[in-house]
Coordinates of C-alpha atoms and ligand atoms in Angstrom, one line a residue:
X21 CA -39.2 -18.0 61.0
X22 CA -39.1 -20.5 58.3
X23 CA -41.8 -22.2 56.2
X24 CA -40.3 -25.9 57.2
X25 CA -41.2 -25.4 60.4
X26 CA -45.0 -25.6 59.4
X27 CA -45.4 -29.1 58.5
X28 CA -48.9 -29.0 59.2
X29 CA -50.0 -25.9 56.3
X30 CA -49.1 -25.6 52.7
X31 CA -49.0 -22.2 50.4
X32 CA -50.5 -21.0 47.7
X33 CA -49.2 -18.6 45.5
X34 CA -50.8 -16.9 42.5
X35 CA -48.9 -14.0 41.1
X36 CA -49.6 -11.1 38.9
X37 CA -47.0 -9.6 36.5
X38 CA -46.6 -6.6 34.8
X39 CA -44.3 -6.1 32.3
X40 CA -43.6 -2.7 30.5
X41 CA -42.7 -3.1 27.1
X42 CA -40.1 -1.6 25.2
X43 CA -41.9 -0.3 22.5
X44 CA -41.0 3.1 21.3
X45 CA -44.2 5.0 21.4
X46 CA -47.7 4.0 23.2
X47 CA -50.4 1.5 23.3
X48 CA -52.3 3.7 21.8
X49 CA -51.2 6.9 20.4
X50 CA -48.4 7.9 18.0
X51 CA -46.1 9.2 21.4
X52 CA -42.1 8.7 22.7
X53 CA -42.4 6.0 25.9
X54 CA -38.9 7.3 26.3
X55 CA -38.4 7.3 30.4
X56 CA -37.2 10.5 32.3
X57 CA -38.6 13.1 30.0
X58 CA -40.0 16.2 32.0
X59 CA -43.6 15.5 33.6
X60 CA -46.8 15.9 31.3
X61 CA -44.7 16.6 28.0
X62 CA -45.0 13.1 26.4
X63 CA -49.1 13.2 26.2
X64 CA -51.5 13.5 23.0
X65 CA -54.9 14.6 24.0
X66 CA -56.0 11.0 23.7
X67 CA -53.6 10.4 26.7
X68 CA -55.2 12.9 28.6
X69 CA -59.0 11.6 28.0
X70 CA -60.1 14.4 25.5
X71 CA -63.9 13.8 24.3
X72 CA -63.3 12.7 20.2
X73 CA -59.9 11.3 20.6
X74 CA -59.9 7.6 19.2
X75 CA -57.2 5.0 20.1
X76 CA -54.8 3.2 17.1
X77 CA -53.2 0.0 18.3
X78 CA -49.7 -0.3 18.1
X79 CA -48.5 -3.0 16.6
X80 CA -45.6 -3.9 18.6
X81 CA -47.7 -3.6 21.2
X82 CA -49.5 -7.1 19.8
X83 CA -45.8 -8.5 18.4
X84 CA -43.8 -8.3 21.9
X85 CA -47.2 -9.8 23.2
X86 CA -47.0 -12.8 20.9
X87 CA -43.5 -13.3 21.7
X88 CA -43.9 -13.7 25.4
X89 CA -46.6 -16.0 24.8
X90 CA -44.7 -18.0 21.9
X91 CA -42.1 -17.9 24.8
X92 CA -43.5 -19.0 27.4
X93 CA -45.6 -22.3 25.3
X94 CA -49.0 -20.4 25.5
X95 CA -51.7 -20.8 23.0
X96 CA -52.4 -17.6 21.2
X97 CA -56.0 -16.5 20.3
X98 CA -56.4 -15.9 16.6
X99 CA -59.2 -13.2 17.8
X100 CA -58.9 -11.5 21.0
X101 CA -60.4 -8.4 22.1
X102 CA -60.1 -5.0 24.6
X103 CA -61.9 -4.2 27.4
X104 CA -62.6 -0.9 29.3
X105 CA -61.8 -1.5 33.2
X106 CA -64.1 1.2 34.9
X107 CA -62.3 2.8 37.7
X108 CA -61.8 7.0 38.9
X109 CA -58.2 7.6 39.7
X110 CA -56.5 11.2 39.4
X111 CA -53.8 9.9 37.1
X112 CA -56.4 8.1 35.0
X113 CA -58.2 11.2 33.0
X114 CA -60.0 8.6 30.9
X115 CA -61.7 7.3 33.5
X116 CA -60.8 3.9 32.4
X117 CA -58.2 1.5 31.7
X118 CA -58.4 -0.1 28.1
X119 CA -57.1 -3.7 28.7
X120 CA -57.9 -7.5 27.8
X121 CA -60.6 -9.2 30.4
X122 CA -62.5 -12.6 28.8
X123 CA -60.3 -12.9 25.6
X124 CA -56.7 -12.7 26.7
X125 CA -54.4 -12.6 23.7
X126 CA -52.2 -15.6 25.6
X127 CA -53.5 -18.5 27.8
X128 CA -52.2 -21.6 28.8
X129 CA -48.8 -21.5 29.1
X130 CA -46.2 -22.3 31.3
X131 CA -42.8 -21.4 32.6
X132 CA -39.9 -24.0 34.2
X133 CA -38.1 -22.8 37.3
X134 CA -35.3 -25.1 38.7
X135 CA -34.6 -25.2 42.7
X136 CA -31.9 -26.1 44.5
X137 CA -33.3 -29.9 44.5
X138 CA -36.2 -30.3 42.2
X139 CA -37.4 -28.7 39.3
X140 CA -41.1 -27.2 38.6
X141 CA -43.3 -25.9 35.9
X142 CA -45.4 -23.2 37.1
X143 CA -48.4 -22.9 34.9
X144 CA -49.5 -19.3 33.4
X145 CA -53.4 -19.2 32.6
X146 CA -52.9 -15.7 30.6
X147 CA -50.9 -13.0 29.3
X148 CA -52.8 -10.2 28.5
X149 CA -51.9 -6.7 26.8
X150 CA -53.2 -3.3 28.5
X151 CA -51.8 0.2 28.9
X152 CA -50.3 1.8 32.3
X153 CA -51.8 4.7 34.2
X154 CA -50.0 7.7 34.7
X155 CA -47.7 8.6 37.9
X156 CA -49.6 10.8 40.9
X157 CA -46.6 12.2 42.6
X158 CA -47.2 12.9 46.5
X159 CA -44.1 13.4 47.9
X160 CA -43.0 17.3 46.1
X161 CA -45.1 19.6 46.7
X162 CA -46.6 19.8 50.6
X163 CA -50.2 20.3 50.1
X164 CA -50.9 18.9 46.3
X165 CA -50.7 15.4 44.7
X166 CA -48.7 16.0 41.4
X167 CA -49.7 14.4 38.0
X168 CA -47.3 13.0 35.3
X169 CA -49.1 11.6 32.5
X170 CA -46.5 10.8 30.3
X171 CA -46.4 7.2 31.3
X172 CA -50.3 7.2 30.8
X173 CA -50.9 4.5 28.0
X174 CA -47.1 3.3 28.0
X175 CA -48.0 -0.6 26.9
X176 CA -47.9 -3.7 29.7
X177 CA -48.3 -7.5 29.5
X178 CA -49.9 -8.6 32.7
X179 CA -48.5 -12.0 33.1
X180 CA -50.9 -14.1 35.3
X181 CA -50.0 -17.6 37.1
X182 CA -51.8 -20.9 38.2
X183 CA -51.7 -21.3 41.8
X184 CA -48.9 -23.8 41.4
X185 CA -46.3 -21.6 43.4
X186 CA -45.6 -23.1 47.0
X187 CA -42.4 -21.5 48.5
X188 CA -41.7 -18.0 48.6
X189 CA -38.6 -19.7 47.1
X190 CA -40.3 -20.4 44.4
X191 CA -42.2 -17.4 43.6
X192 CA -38.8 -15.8 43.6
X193 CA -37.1 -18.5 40.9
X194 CA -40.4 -17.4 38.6
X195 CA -39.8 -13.7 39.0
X196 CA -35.8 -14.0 38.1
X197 CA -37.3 -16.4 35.2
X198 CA -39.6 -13.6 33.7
X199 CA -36.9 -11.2 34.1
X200 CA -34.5 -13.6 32.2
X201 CA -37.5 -14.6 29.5
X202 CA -38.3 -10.7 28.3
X203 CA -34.6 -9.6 28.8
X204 CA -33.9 -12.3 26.1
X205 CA -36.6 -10.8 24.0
X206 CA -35.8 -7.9 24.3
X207 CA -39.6 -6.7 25.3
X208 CA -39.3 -5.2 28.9
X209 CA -35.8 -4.6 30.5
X210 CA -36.7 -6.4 33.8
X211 CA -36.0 -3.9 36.0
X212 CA -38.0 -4.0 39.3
X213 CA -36.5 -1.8 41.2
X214 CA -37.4 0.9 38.7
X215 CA -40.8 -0.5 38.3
X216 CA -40.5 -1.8 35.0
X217 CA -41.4 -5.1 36.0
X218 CA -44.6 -5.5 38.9
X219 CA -45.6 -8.3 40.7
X220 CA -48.7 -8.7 43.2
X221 CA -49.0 -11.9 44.9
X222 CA -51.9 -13.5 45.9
X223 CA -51.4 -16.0 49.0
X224 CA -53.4 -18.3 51.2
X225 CA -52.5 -21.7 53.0
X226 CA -54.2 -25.1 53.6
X227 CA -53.6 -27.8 55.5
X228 CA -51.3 -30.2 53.8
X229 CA -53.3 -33.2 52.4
X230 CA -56.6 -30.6 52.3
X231 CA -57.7 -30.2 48.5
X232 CA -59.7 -27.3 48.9
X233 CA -57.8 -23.5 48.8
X234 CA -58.3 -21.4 51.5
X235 CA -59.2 -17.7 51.5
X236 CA -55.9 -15.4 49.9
X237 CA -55.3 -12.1 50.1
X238 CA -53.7 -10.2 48.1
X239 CA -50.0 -8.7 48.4
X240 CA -49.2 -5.1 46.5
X241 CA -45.8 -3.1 46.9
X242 CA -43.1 -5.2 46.8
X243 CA -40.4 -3.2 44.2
X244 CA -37.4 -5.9 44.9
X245 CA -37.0 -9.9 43.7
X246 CA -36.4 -10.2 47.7
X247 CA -38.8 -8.2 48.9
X248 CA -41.7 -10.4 46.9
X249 CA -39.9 -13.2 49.1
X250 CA -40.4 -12.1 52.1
X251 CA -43.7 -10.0 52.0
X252 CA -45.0 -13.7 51.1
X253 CA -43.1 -15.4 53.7
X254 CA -44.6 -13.1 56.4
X255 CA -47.8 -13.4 54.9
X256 CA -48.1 -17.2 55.1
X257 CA -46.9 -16.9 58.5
X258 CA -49.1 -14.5 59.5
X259 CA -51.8 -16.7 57.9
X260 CA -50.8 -19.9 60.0
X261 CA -50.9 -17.8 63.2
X262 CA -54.2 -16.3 62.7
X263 CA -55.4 -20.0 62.1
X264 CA -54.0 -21.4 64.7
X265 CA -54.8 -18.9 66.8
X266 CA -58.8 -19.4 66.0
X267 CA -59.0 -16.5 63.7
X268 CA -60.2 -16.5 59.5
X269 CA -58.1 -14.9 57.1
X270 CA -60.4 -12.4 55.7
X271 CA -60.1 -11.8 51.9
X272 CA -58.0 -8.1 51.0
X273 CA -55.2 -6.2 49.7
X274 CA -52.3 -5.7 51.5
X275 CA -49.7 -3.1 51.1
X276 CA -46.0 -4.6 51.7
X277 CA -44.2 -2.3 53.7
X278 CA -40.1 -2.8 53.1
X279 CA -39.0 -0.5 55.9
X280 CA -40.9 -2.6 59.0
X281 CA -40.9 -5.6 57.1
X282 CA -44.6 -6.5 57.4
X283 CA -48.2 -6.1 55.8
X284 CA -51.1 -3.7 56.2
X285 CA -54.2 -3.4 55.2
X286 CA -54.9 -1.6 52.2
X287 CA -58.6 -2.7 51.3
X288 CA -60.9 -5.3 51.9
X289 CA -63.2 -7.2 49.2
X290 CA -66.6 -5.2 50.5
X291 CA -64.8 -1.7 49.4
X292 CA -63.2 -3.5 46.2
X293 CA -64.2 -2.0 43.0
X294 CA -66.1 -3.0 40.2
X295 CA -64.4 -2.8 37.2
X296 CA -67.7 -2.6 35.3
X297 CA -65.4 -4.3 32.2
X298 CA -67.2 -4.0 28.8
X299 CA -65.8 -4.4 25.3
X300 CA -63.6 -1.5 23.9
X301 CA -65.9 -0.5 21.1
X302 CA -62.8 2.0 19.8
X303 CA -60.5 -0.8 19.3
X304 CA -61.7 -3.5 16.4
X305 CA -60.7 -7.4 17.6
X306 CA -57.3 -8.3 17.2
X307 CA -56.6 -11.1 14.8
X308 CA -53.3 -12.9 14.4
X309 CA -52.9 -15.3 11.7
X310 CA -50.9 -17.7 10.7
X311 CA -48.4 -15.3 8.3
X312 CA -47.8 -13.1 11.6
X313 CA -47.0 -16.0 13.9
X314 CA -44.7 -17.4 11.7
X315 CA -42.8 -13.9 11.7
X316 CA -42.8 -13.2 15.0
X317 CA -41.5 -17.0 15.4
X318 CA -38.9 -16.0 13.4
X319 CA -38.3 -13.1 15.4
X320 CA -37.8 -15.4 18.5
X321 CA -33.6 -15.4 19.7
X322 CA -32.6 -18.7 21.1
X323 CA -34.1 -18.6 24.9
X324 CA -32.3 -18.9 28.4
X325 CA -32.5 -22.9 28.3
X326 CA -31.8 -24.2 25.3
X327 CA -28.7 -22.1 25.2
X328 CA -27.8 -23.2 28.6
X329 CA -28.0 -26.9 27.0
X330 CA -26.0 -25.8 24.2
X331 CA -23.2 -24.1 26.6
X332 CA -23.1 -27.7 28.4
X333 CA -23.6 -29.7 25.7
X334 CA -21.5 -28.6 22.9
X335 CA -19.0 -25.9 24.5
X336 CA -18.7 -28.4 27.1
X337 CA -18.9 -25.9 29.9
X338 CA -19.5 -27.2 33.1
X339 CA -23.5 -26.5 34.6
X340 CA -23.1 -24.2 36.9
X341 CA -20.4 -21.5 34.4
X342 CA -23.2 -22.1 31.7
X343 CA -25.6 -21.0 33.9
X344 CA -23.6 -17.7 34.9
X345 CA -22.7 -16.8 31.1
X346 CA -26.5 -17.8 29.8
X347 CA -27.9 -15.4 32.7
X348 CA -28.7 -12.7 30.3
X349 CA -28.4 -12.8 27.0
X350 CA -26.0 -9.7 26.0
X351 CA -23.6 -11.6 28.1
X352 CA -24.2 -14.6 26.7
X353 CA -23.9 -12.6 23.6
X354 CA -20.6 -11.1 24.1
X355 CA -19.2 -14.3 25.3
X356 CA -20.0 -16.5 22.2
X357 CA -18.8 -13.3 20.4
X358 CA -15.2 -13.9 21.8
X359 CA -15.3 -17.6 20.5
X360 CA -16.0 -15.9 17.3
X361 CA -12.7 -15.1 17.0
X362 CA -11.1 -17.6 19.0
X363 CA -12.5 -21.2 19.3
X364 CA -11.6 -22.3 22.8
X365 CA -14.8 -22.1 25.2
X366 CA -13.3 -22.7 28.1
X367 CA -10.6 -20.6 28.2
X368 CA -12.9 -17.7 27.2
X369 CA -15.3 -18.2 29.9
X370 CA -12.0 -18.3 32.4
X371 CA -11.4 -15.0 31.6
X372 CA -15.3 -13.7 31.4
X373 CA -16.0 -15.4 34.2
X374 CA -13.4 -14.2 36.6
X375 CA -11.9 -10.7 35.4
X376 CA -14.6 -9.3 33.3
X377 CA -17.3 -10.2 35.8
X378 CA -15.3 -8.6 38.3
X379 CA -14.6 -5.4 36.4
X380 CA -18.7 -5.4 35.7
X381 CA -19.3 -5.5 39.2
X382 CA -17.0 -3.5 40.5
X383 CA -17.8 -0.4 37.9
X384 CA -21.4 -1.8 38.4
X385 CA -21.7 -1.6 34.8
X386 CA -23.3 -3.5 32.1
X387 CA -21.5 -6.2 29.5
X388 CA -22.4 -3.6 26.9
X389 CA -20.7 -0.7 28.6
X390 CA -17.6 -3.2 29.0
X391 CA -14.8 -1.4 26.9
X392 CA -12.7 -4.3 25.5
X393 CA -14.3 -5.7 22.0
X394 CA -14.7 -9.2 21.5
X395 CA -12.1 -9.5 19.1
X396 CA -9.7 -7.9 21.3
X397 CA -10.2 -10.3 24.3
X398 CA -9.8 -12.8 22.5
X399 CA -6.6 -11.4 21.0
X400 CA -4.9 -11.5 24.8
X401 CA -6.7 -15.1 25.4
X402 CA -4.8 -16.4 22.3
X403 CA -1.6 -14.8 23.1
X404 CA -1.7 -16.6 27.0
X405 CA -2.5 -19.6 24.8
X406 CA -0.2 -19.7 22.4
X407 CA 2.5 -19.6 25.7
X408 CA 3.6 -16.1 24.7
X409 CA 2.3 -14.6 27.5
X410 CA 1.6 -15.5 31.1
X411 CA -1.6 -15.8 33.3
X412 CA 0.2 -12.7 35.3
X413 CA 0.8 -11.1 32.2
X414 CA -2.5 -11.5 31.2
X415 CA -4.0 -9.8 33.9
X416 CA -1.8 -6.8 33.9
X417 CA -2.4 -6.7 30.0
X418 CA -6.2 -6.8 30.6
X419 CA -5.9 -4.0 33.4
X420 CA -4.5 -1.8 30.7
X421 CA -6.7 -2.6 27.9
X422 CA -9.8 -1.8 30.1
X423 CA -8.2 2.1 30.0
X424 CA -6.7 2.4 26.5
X425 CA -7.8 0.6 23.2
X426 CA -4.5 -0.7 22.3
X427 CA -4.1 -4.2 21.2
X428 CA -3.3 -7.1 23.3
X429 CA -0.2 -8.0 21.5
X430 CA 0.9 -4.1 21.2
X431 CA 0.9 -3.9 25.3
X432 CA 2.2 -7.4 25.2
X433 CA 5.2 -5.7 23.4
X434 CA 5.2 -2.1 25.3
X435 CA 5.0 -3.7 28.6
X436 CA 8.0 -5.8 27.7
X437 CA 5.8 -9.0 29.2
X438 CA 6.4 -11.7 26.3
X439 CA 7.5 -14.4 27.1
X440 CA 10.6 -15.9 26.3
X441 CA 11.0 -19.7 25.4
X442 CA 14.6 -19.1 24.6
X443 CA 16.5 -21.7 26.7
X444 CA 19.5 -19.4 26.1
X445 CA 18.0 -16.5 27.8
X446 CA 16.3 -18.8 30.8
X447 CA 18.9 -21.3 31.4
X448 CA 21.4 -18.8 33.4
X449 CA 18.4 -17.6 35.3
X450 CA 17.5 -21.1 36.0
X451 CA 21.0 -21.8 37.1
X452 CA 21.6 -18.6 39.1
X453 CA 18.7 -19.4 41.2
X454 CA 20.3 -23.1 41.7
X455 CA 23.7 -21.7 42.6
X456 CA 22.2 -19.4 45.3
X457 CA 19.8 -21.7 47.0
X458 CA 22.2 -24.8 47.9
X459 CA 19.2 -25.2 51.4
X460 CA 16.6 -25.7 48.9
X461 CA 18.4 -27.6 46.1
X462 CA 19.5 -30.6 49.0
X463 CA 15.9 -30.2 50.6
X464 CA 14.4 -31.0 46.7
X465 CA 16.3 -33.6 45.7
X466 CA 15.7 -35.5 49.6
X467 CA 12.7 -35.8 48.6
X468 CA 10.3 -32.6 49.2
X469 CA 9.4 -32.3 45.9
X470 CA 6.8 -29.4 46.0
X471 CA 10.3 -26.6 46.5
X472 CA 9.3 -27.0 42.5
X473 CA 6.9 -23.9 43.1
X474 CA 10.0 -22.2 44.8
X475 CA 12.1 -22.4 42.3
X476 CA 10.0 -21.4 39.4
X477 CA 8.8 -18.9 41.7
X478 CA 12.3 -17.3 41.9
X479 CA 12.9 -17.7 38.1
X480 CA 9.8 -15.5 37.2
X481 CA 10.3 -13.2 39.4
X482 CA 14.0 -12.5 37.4
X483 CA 12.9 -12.7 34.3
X484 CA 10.2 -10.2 35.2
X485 CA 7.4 -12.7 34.5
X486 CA 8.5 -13.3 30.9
X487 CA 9.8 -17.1 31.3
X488 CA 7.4 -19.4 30.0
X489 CA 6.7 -21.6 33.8
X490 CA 6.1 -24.5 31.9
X491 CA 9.4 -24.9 30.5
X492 CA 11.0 -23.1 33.7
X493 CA 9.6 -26.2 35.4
X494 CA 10.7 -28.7 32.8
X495 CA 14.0 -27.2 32.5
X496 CA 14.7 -27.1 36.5
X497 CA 13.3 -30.7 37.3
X498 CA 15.4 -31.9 34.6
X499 CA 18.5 -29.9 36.4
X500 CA 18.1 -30.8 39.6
X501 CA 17.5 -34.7 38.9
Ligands
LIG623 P1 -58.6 -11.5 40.4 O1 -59.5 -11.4 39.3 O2 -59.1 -11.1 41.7 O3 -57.2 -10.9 40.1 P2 -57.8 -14.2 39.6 O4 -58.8 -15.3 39.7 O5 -57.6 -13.6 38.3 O6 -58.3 -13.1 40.6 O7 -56.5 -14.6 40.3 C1 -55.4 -13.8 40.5 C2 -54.3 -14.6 40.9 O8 -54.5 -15.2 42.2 C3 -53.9 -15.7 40.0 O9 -52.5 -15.7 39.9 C4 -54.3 -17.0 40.7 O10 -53.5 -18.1 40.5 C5 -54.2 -16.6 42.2 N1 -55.1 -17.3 43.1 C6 -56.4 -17.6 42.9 N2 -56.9 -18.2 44.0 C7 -55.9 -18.3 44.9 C8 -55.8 -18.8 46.2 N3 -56.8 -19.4 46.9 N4 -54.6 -18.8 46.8 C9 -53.5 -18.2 46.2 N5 -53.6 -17.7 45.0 C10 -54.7 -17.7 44.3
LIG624 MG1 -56.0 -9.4 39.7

């Protein structure tokens, strides 16, 4: 099923974001965020609801915030404030969330996806800050739910959009955006799959032309980029059907499920709760002025697009190998650190973009686990482009730095693969190889010019890859005419 066949309805897509930040201890209390410690042993009393405990804001908690938003060209409230959300939950000993409800500390923003064939800004009516709940664990012990509270009060931005998103497509090109945006700001590592980054879609359709938005629900459980895709695209189809079929779509959450690939019903908007929000009266307003914006301006790196300009403007990079090395921003980073040490951008994204990509992916590894240095690649990239190595040599050279930390030039020397541009050690080569292929020689010089790849072919392979082909070639054609 595709969405072109419906020519007749129109999505809309609002979605939800949360984002766990990176800050080193909570929202709210002087405690490690660090993941993967053992259950309940990162929690203060405050963290497990005691009567007396007050909360302390963390500041980074209010600076990551701010970047986002500065990020993402949202306005950002000189006063906002927090807000309890009322709800019971076992992993929830508070018995309410403290978050942001009528004063968000973002709003009005906006974030630029580009499709295949048109680009789009999705607009983002608010970022707000607020702290997670804790993990209830129901799958290790048979009769018990489990509680881990240590990620009770780790710090989130929930990122929320207009309903400008049409496509599944392009609810996907905004979740791979965010990801991209808070990887570069370093505030949330952007990993779905491990739950660091949430989305929860809401989704109705219209008929095309029709103003008016029909009646959404609401989409929970997605924990993949592609998953978000298709729970949407099978709940706008199942939407259509249930239109066209004479049916209402009724307003209510739906739980994704990834193994049968459909929706079910998780609640509907008579059992929803009320959150019963009221104004945190342990937390004083949050005020940012002007001295703080300014700093956490200056704070800000250079984000995903502009340096993707700057790749294809002034490195001269071609689109779609800017794109690749601007994708996130340690490669980006490590890249531009190889032209620190040798000025040729195109030849350094050659090599990032075909062997080091490959080794990443194949080790499944990240650029910053990548054991050659920057000033070592660009070492062996030099030493191909000053002629004294290869491109064969350079990839055998690179295979070997990946497992030792010698220097390029050192295994240049070791693995006897410099070149020689001594005509007095190529010429007999050249004219060995002449002398033993008389076939070839009278085929060449009838006319079929392209035995030129033959011959230096047979001339590298004596000199054991260290003949310089570009001089092979000028040597032989000049021999042979
Ligand atoms: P709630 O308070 O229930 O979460 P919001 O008004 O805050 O509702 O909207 C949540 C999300 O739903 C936003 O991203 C918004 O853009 C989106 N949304 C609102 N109305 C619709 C609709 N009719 N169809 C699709 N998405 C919608
Ligand atoms: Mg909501």
């Amino acid at each position: 099923m595709s969405t072109i066949a419906h020519e007749k309805y129109e999505a809309v897509i609002g979605l939800e974001v949360h984002a766990q930040l990176l800050t080193e201890s909570k929202a709210f209390a002087p405690v490690s965020t660090e993941f993967g410690g053992a259950p309940n042993t990162q929690v203060t009393p405050l963290c497990l609801g005691h009567p007396g405990t007050l909360p302390v804001l963390n500041e980074n908690l209010v600076r990551y915030t701010i970047r986002m938003g500065l990020a993402t060209d949202c306005k950002i409230a000189e006063k906002s404030i927090f807000a309890r959300k009322n709800y019971f939950y076992p992993d929830l000993p508070k018995g309410y969330q403290i978050s942001q409800y009528e004063t968000p500390i973002c709003y009005d923003g906006s974030i630029h996806i580009e499709m295949e064939d048109y680009d789009k800004t999705i607009g983002l009516t608010r970022i707000h800050m607020e702290e997670d709940a804790g993990k209830s664990i129901h799958d290790q012990d048979p009769t018990d739910t489990l509680v881990d509270l240590n990620r009770a009060g780790v710090p989130l931005i929930e990122i929320v959009s207009e309903p400008d998103i049409r496509t599944p497509q392009e609810a996907y090109a905004y979740l791979i955006k965010i990801k991209q945006i808070v990887q570069y700001l370093e505030i949330c590592d952007g990993n779905m799959e491990e739950g660091s980054l949430r989305c929860d879609a809401n989704v109705s359709v219209r008929l095309r032309g029709q103003e008016k938005f029909g009646t959404r629900t609401e989409l929970k459980n997605m924990n993949s980029f592609r998953n978000v895709e298709r729970a949407i695209q099978f709940e706008i189809e199942r939407q259509i059907e249930l239109i066209e079929s004479g049916g209402e779509v009724v307003q209510q959450t739906l739980l994704w499920d990834p193994n049968k690939l459909e929706t079910r019903q998780m609640r509907t908007k008579e059992e929803a709760h009320d959150y019963r929000y009221f104004p945190e009266p342990d937390i004083p307003p949050v005020i940012v002025g002007e001295e703080m914006l300014d700093e956490v301006r200056s704070e800000l790196p250079e984000m995903p697009d502009v340096r993707l300009e700057r790749f294809i403007n002034e490195l001269k990079l071609n689109e779609e190998d800017a794109r690749t090395l601007t994708e996130n921003r340690q490669l980006a980073d490590y890249y531009e650190g190889v032209l620190q040490h040798l000025d040729d951008p195109k030849a350094v994204a050659n090599l990032v973009m075909t062997e080091v990509l490959r080794v990443l992916n194949e080790e499944s590894i990240d650029i910053r686990q990548f054991p050659i240095g920057t000033e070592r690649l660009a070492e062996l990239i030099a030493l191909k482009k000053d002629d004294k190595i290869n491109s064969s040599a350079m990839q055998q050279i690179f295979n070997h730095m990946l497992k030792n930390g010698d220097s390029a030039m050192d295994l240049a020397e070791e693995m006897n693969l410099l070149q020689v541009s001594d005509t007095g050690f190529i010429e007999p080569i050249i004219d060995d190889v002449i002398e033993q292929n008389p076939d070839e020689v009278k085929r060449f010089q009838d006319g079929k010019k392209q035995l030129i790849g033959f011959f230096i072919g047979q001339v590298m392979q004596r000199s054991k890859g260290k003949a310089n082909p570009q001089q092979v070639r000028e040597i032989i054609t000049k021999k042979l005419n």
